[in-house]
Amino acid sequence: MARPKFVAGNWKMYTDLAGAKSLAAAVAKEVGSSSKVQVAVCPPAPWLTAVADAVKGSAVVVGAQNCHFEKEGAFTGELAPQMVLGAGCKYVLIGHSERRHGLGETDDLLNKKARAALAAGLHVIFCIGELLAERESNHTESVLDRQISFGLADVPPEQMANLVIAYEPVWAIGTGKVATPEQAQAAHAFVRGKIVEMFGEKVASELLIQYGGSVKPDNAVTILHQPDVDGALVGGASLKADSFLAIVKAAG
């Protein structure tokens, strides 16, 4: 049985309230109430409930860009997994490179976040990827191995059905550079093989692995139809409905 395609838009720290509602409504209108491609949008935290309202009744679901690993407590500025659920989200991004490298989030911390989010009933998009220097020194696979081994340690196998991996080569995020279809496929195949080691063949065969890194309508088709590429985590191109929807269409 073929795996479904899944395209998610990461809006990062962009949009105002009116723009977020308008963008979400435009995506929801085009996607409609059923879609063979799974679609999610991940707006900034203040707009989560408004965006959830805007996509209600459509097949589009909402994701948060981050959460904490505790259920509650004195953690100023943080969002508990239960709060993310309560805001109308199905997904949460964990481990995006901008948090790993810009905010110093470690493999251990990301493991705690992923396990807490899954335990709370959220679906997790777990992001991994290598820096340019790591690729140029032929360390891509060792980096991915470490990020998966530590990041998904102690995740119950039965919860892996609620986890998606997004492979995002850091050198291709927001740079205009894109991994070739062959580079993307090789990395995705390595990731799937690692999941076989950790969780078994069935989990690995059903796992969705997205590609992220300057995905645009003009490069989406060739990347998204590689054997182990199951969709895209889209950054800048998700901020305009037309370009995001073109990527969704390319995945179909």
mmCIF file of C-alpha atoms in Angstrom:
data_model
loop_
_atom_site.group_PDB
_atom_site.id
_atom_site.type_symbol
_atom_site.label_atom_id
_atom_site.label_comp_id
_atom_site.label_asym_id
_atom_site.label_seq_id
_atom_site.Cartn_x
_atom_site.Cartn_y
_atom_site.Cartn_z
ATOM 1 C CA MET A 1 0.000 0.000 0.000
ATOM 2 C CA ALA A 2 1.425 3.373 -1.035
ATOM 3 C CA ARG A 3 2.085 5.925 1.678
ATOM 4 C CA PRO A 4 0.027 9.138 1.478
ATOM 5 C CA LYS A 5 1.759 12.426 0.692
ATOM 6 C CA PHE A 6 1.844 15.072 3.421
ATOM 7 C CA VAL A 7 2.613 18.749 2.811
ATOM 8 C CA ALA A 8 2.948 21.120 5.771
ATOM 9 C CA GLY A 9 3.590 24.850 5.767
ATOM 10 C CA ASN A 10 5.848 26.362 8.420
ATOM 11 C CA TRP A 11 4.986 30.053 8.620
ATOM 12 C CA LYS A 12 7.809 30.721 11.113
ATOM 13 C CA MET A 13 7.619 34.241 12.632
ATOM 14 C CA TYR A 14 5.646 35.754 9.763
ATOM 15 C CA THR A 15 2.054 36.995 9.244
ATOM 16 C CA ASP A 16 -0.149 39.306 11.243
ATOM 17 C CA LEU A 17 -3.565 38.164 12.467
ATOM 18 C CA ALA A 18 -5.488 39.313 9.404
ATOM 19 C CA GLY A 19 -2.906 37.828 7.053
ATOM 20 C CA ALA A 20 -2.853 34.512 8.901
ATOM 21 C CA LYS A 21 -6.638 34.171 8.755
ATOM 22 C CA SER A 22 -6.709 35.121 5.084
ATOM 23 C CA LEU A 23 -3.927 32.714 4.142
ATOM 24 C CA ALA A 24 -5.488 29.856 6.101
ATOM 25 C CA ALA A 25 -8.910 30.482 4.574
ATOM 26 C CA ALA A 26 -7.468 30.522 1.041
ATOM 27 C CA VAL A 27 -5.663 27.219 1.589
ATOM 28 C CA ALA A 28 -8.719 25.635 3.188
ATOM 29 C CA LYS A 29 -11.008 26.777 0.367
ATOM 30 C CA GLU A 30 -8.802 25.229 -2.306
ATOM 31 C CA VAL A 31 -8.085 21.982 -0.431
ATOM 32 C CA GLY A 32 -11.745 21.481 0.421
ATOM 33 C CA SER A 33 -13.210 18.902 2.759
ATOM 34 C CA SER A 34 -11.270 15.939 1.408
ATOM 35 C CA SER A 35 -7.840 15.634 -0.118
ATOM 36 C CA LYS A 36 -5.635 12.756 -1.205
ATOM 37 C CA VAL A 37 -2.675 14.861 -0.041
ATOM 38 C CA GLN A 38 -2.585 15.535 3.704
ATOM 39 C CA VAL A 39 -2.177 19.269 4.373
ATOM 40 C CA ALA A 40 -1.161 21.162 7.513
ATOM 41 C CA VAL A 41 -0.329 24.779 8.289
ATOM 42 C CA CYS A 42 1.854 25.840 11.227
ATOM 43 C CA PRO A 43 1.245 29.500 12.103
ATOM 44 C CA PRO A 44 2.866 31.541 14.890
ATOM 45 C CA ALA A 45 1.502 30.643 18.317
ATOM 46 C CA PRO A 46 -0.720 33.739 18.824
ATOM 47 C CA TRP A 47 -2.693 32.885 15.682
ATOM 48 C CA LEU A 48 -3.276 29.162 16.350
ATOM 49 C CA THR A 49 -6.905 29.368 17.438
ATOM 50 C CA ALA A 50 -7.816 31.879 14.715
ATOM 51 C CA VAL A 51 -6.228 29.697 12.041
ATOM 52 C CA ALA A 52 -7.906 26.590 13.471
ATOM 53 C CA ASP A 53 -11.232 28.399 13.116
ATOM 54 C CA ALA A 54 -10.376 29.491 9.566
ATOM 55 C CA VAL A 55 -9.703 25.934 8.361
ATOM 56 C CA LYS A 56 -12.605 24.313 10.236
ATOM 57 C CA GLY A 57 -14.658 22.051 7.998
ATOM 58 C CA SER A 58 -11.798 21.521 5.568
ATOM 59 C CA ALA A 59 -9.215 18.741 5.352
ATOM 60 C CA VAL A 60 -6.482 21.175 6.435
ATOM 61 C CA VAL A 61 -5.126 20.670 9.950
ATOM 62 C CA VAL A 62 -3.095 22.990 12.154
ATOM 63 C CA GLY A 63 0.285 22.547 13.794
ATOM 64 C CA ALA A 64 2.236 24.545 16.347
ATOM 65 C CA GLN A 65 5.903 25.356 15.800
ATOM 66 C CA ASN A 66 7.070 24.259 19.251
ATOM 67 C CA CYS A 67 6.015 22.994 22.650
ATOM 68 C CA HIS A 68 7.524 22.330 26.081
ATOM 69 C CA PHE A 69 7.957 18.881 27.609
ATOM 70 C CA GLU A 70 6.128 19.612 30.880
ATOM 71 C CA LYS A 71 2.350 19.586 31.302
ATOM 72 C CA GLU A 72 2.383 22.859 33.245
ATOM 73 C CA GLY A 73 4.596 24.902 35.499
ATOM 74 C CA ALA A 74 6.677 28.031 35.913
ATOM 75 C CA PHE A 75 7.971 28.132 32.333
ATOM 76 C CA THR A 76 7.384 31.699 31.183
ATOM 77 C CA GLY A 77 6.652 31.994 27.493
ATOM 78 C CA GLU A 78 6.334 28.255 26.876
ATOM 79 C CA LEU A 79 3.426 26.182 25.571
ATOM 80 C CA ALA A 80 2.520 22.830 27.123
ATOM 81 C CA PRO A 81 1.489 20.042 24.720
ATOM 82 C CA GLN A 82 -2.014 20.127 26.200
ATOM 83 C CA MET A 83 -2.235 23.854 25.448
ATOM 84 C CA VAL A 84 -1.274 23.170 21.840
ATOM 85 C CA LEU A 85 -4.029 20.561 21.627
ATOM 86 C CA GLY A 86 -6.483 22.938 23.254
ATOM 87 C CA ALA A 87 -5.684 25.605 20.651
ATOM 88 C CA GLY A 88 -6.990 23.279 17.947
ATOM 89 C CA CYS A 89 -3.740 21.713 16.760
ATOM 90 C CA LYS A 90 -3.146 18.194 15.517
ATOM 91 C CA TYR A 91 0.603 18.591 14.902
ATOM 92 C CA VAL A 92 3.632 20.175 16.497
ATOM 93 C CA LEU A 93 7.049 20.779 14.965
ATOM 94 C CA ILE A 94 9.936 19.511 17.081
ATOM 95 C CA GLY A 95 13.626 19.976 16.306
ATOM 96 C CA HIS A 96 13.557 22.504 13.479
ATOM 97 C CA SER A 97 17.112 23.563 12.652
ATOM 98 C CA GLU A 98 16.347 27.155 13.608
ATOM 99 C CA ARG A 99 15.711 25.916 17.133
ATOM 100 C CA ARG A 100 18.572 23.405 17.154
ATOM 101 C CA HIS A 101 21.192 25.835 15.891
ATOM 102 C CA GLY A 102 19.683 29.249 16.614
ATOM 103 C CA LEU A 103 18.353 28.505 20.098
ATOM 104 C CA GLY A 104 20.661 25.698 21.175
ATOM 105 C CA GLU A 105 18.088 22.943 21.570
ATOM 106 C CA THR A 106 19.867 19.639 22.185
ATOM 107 C CA ASP A 107 19.037 16.101 21.111
ATOM 108 C CA ASP A 108 18.132 15.283 24.725
ATOM 109 C CA LEU A 109 15.750 18.241 25.028
ATOM 110 C CA LEU A 110 14.122 17.436 21.695
ATOM 111 C CA ASN A 111 13.660 13.831 22.776
ATOM 112 C CA LYS A 112 11.813 15.017 25.894
ATOM 113 C CA LYS A 113 9.620 17.310 23.797
ATOM 114 C CA ALA A 114 8.795 14.631 21.231
ATOM 115 C CA ARG A 115 7.898 12.039 23.860
ATOM 116 C CA ALA A 116 5.773 14.528 25.826
ATOM 117 C CA ALA A 117 3.916 15.682 22.715
ATOM 118 C CA LEU A 118 3.182 12.122 21.585
ATOM 119 C CA ALA A 119 2.078 11.122 25.075
ATOM 120 C CA ALA A 120 -0.331 14.070 25.115
ATOM 121 C CA GLY A 121 -1.934 12.905 21.869
ATOM 122 C CA LEU A 122 -0.267 15.305 19.448
ATOM 123 C CA HIS A 123 1.240 14.214 16.152
ATOM 124 C CA VAL A 124 4.883 15.220 15.842
ATOM 125 C CA ILE A 125 6.817 16.445 12.814
ATOM 126 C CA PHE A 126 10.366 15.689 13.950
ATOM 127 C CA CYS A 127 12.961 17.689 12.008
ATOM 128 C CA ILE A 128 16.492 16.520 11.286
ATOM 129 C CA GLY A 129 19.247 17.655 8.944
ATOM 130 C CA GLU A 130 22.926 18.435 8.494
ATOM 131 C CA LEU A 131 24.880 21.675 8.182
ATOM 132 C CA LEU A 132 26.754 22.504 4.973
ATOM 133 C CA ALA A 133 30.118 21.763 6.610
ATOM 134 C CA GLU A 134 28.811 18.375 7.743
ATOM 135 C CA ARG A 135 27.676 17.466 4.222
ATOM 136 C CA GLU A 136 30.920 18.673 2.657
ATOM 137 C CA SER A 137 32.912 16.540 5.102
ATOM 138 C CA ASN A 138 30.744 13.481 4.303
ATOM 139 C CA HIS A 139 29.163 13.411 7.763
ATOM 140 C CA THR A 140 25.521 13.626 6.639
ATOM 141 C CA GLU A 141 24.664 10.066 7.629
ATOM 142 C CA SER A 142 26.438 10.220 10.994
ATOM 143 C CA VAL A 143 24.574 13.441 11.842
ATOM 144 C CA LEU A 144 21.212 11.956 10.864
ATOM 145 C CA ASP A 145 22.036 8.767 12.757
ATOM 146 C CA ARG A 146 22.746 10.760 15.927
ATOM 147 C CA GLN A 147 19.694 12.994 15.619
ATOM 148 C CA ILE A 148 17.385 10.001 15.137
ATOM 149 C CA SER A 149 19.056 7.716 17.693
ATOM 150 C CA PHE A 150 18.949 10.286 20.496
ATOM 151 C CA GLY A 151 15.889 12.236 19.366
ATOM 152 C CA LEU A 152 13.621 9.192 19.129
ATOM 153 C CA ALA A 153 15.113 7.171 21.984
ATOM 154 C CA ASP A 154 12.456 5.537 24.175
ATOM 155 C CA VAL A 155 9.573 6.548 21.915
ATOM 156 C CA PRO A 156 7.063 3.692 22.238
ATOM 157 C CA PRO A 157 6.822 1.881 18.866
ATOM 158 C CA GLU A 158 3.030 2.167 18.903
ATOM 159 C CA GLN A 159 3.336 5.972 19.013
ATOM 160 C CA MET A 160 5.461 6.090 15.866
ATOM 161 C CA ALA A 161 2.244 6.037 13.819
ATOM 162 C CA ASN A 162 1.748 9.626 15.061
ATOM 163 C CA LEU A 163 5.242 10.772 14.092
ATOM 164 C CA VAL A 164 6.516 12.201 10.809
ATOM 165 C CA ILE A 165 10.175 12.892 10.100
ATOM 166 C CA ALA A 166 11.126 15.980 8.111
ATOM 167 C CA TYR A 167 14.590 15.807 6.556
ATOM 168 C CA GLU A 168 15.782 19.379 6.108
ATOM 169 C CA PRO A 169 19.384 19.899 4.998
ATOM 170 C CA VAL A 170 20.228 23.078 6.909
ATOM 171 C CA TRP A 171 22.231 24.439 3.980
ATOM 172 C CA ALA A 172 19.067 24.421 1.862
ATOM 173 C CA ILE A 173 16.711 26.238 4.255
ATOM 174 C CA GLY A 174 15.950 29.741 3.057
ATOM 175 C CA THR A 175 19.056 29.793 0.874
ATOM 176 C CA GLY A 176 17.534 28.980 -2.489
ATOM 177 C CA LYS A 177 19.787 25.899 -2.634
ATOM 178 C CA VAL A 178 17.944 22.630 -2.922
ATOM 179 C CA ALA A 179 19.139 19.073 -2.524
ATOM 180 C CA THR A 180 19.049 17.248 -5.827
ATOM 181 C CA PRO A 181 16.350 14.587 -6.106
ATOM 182 C CA GLU A 182 19.140 12.004 -5.773
ATOM 183 C CA GLN A 183 20.544 13.636 -2.608
ATOM 184 C CA ALA A 184 17.060 13.840 -1.088
ATOM 185 C CA GLN A 185 16.285 10.218 -1.918
ATOM 186 C CA ALA A 186 19.608 8.995 -0.507
ATOM 187 C CA ALA A 187 19.053 10.812 2.790
ATOM 188 C CA HIS A 188 15.436 9.653 3.057
ATOM 189 C CA ALA A 189 16.432 6.049 2.331
ATOM 190 C CA PHE A 190 19.095 6.253 5.054
ATOM 191 C CA VAL A 191 16.527 7.621 7.528
ATOM 192 C CA ARG A 192 14.076 4.838 6.711
ATOM 193 C CA GLY A 193 16.828 2.267 7.188
ATOM 194 C CA LYS A 194 17.634 3.737 10.601
ATOM 195 C CA ILE A 195 13.972 3.483 11.586
ATOM 196 C CA VAL A 196 14.030 -0.194 10.551
ATOM 197 C CA GLU A 197 16.925 -0.698 13.005
ATOM 198 C CA MET A 198 15.129 1.063 15.855
ATOM 199 C CA PHE A 199 11.473 0.173 15.329
ATOM 200 C CA GLY A 200 11.232 -2.581 12.732
ATOM 201 C CA GLU A 201 10.231 -2.949 9.105
ATOM 202 C CA LYS A 202 6.489 -2.292 9.532
ATOM 203 C CA VAL A 203 6.953 1.040 11.334
ATOM 204 C CA ALA A 204 9.598 2.108 8.817
ATOM 205 C CA SER A 205 7.502 1.185 5.791
ATOM 206 C CA GLU A 206 4.561 3.257 7.074
ATOM 207 C CA LEU A 207 6.601 6.254 8.301
ATOM 208 C CA LEU A 208 6.110 9.488 6.372
ATOM 209 C CA ILE A 209 9.371 11.329 5.669
ATOM 210 C CA GLN A 210 9.027 14.870 4.349
ATOM 211 C CA TYR A 211 11.704 16.873 2.559
ATOM 212 C CA GLY A 212 12.252 20.495 3.550
ATOM 213 C CA GLY A 213 14.651 23.106 2.228
ATOM 214 C CA SER A 214 13.672 25.802 -0.272
ATOM 215 C CA VAL A 215 10.821 23.692 -1.696
ATOM 216 C CA LYS A 216 9.044 25.659 -4.418
ATOM 217 C CA PRO A 217 6.472 24.811 -7.095
ATOM 218 C CA ASP A 218 9.150 24.511 -9.771
ATOM 219 C CA ASN A 219 11.243 21.914 -7.945
ATOM 220 C CA ALA A 220 8.516 20.101 -6.003
ATOM 221 C CA VAL A 221 7.507 17.483 -8.570
ATOM 222 C CA THR A 222 10.939 15.917 -9.065
ATOM 223 C CA ILE A 223 11.690 15.802 -5.337
ATOM 224 C CA LEU A 224 8.268 14.707 -4.080
ATOM 225 C CA HIS A 225 8.076 11.684 -6.329
ATOM 226 C CA GLN A 226 11.275 10.023 -5.185
ATOM 227 C CA PRO A 227 10.522 6.580 -3.672
ATOM 228 C CA ASP A 228 11.211 7.526 -0.048
ATOM 229 C CA VAL A 229 10.043 11.163 -0.135
ATOM 230 C CA ASP A 230 6.521 11.372 1.266
ATOM 231 C CA GLY A 231 5.846 15.094 1.110
ATOM 232 C CA ALA A 232 7.331 18.432 2.065
ATOM 233 C CA LEU A 233 7.774 20.788 4.978
ATOM 234 C CA VAL A 234 7.533 24.139 3.216
ATOM 235 C CA GLY A 235 8.934 27.415 4.543
ATOM 236 C CA GLY A 236 8.828 30.631 2.536
ATOM 237 C CA ALA A 237 6.632 29.241 -0.236
ATOM 238 C CA SER A 238 3.913 28.453 2.326
ATOM 239 C CA LEU A 239 3.347 32.158 3.011
ATOM 240 C CA LYS A 240 1.498 32.630 -0.273
ATOM 241 C CA ALA A 241 -1.529 30.474 -0.928
ATOM 242 C CA ASP A 242 -0.826 30.077 -4.648
ATOM 243 C CA SER A 243 2.711 28.762 -4.240
ATOM 244 C CA PHE A 244 1.826 26.515 -1.308
ATOM 245 C CA LEU A 245 -1.165 25.049 -3.120
ATOM 246 C CA ALA A 246 0.979 24.438 -6.205
ATOM 247 C CA ILE A 247 3.286 22.308 -4.043
ATOM 248 C CA VAL A 248 0.286 20.432 -2.650
ATOM 249 C CA LYS A 249 -0.863 19.813 -6.211
ATOM 250 C CA ALA A 250 2.628 18.620 -7.206
ATOM 251 C CA ALA A 251 2.500 16.069 -4.383
ATOM 252 C CA GLY A 252 -0.752 14.582 -5.623
#
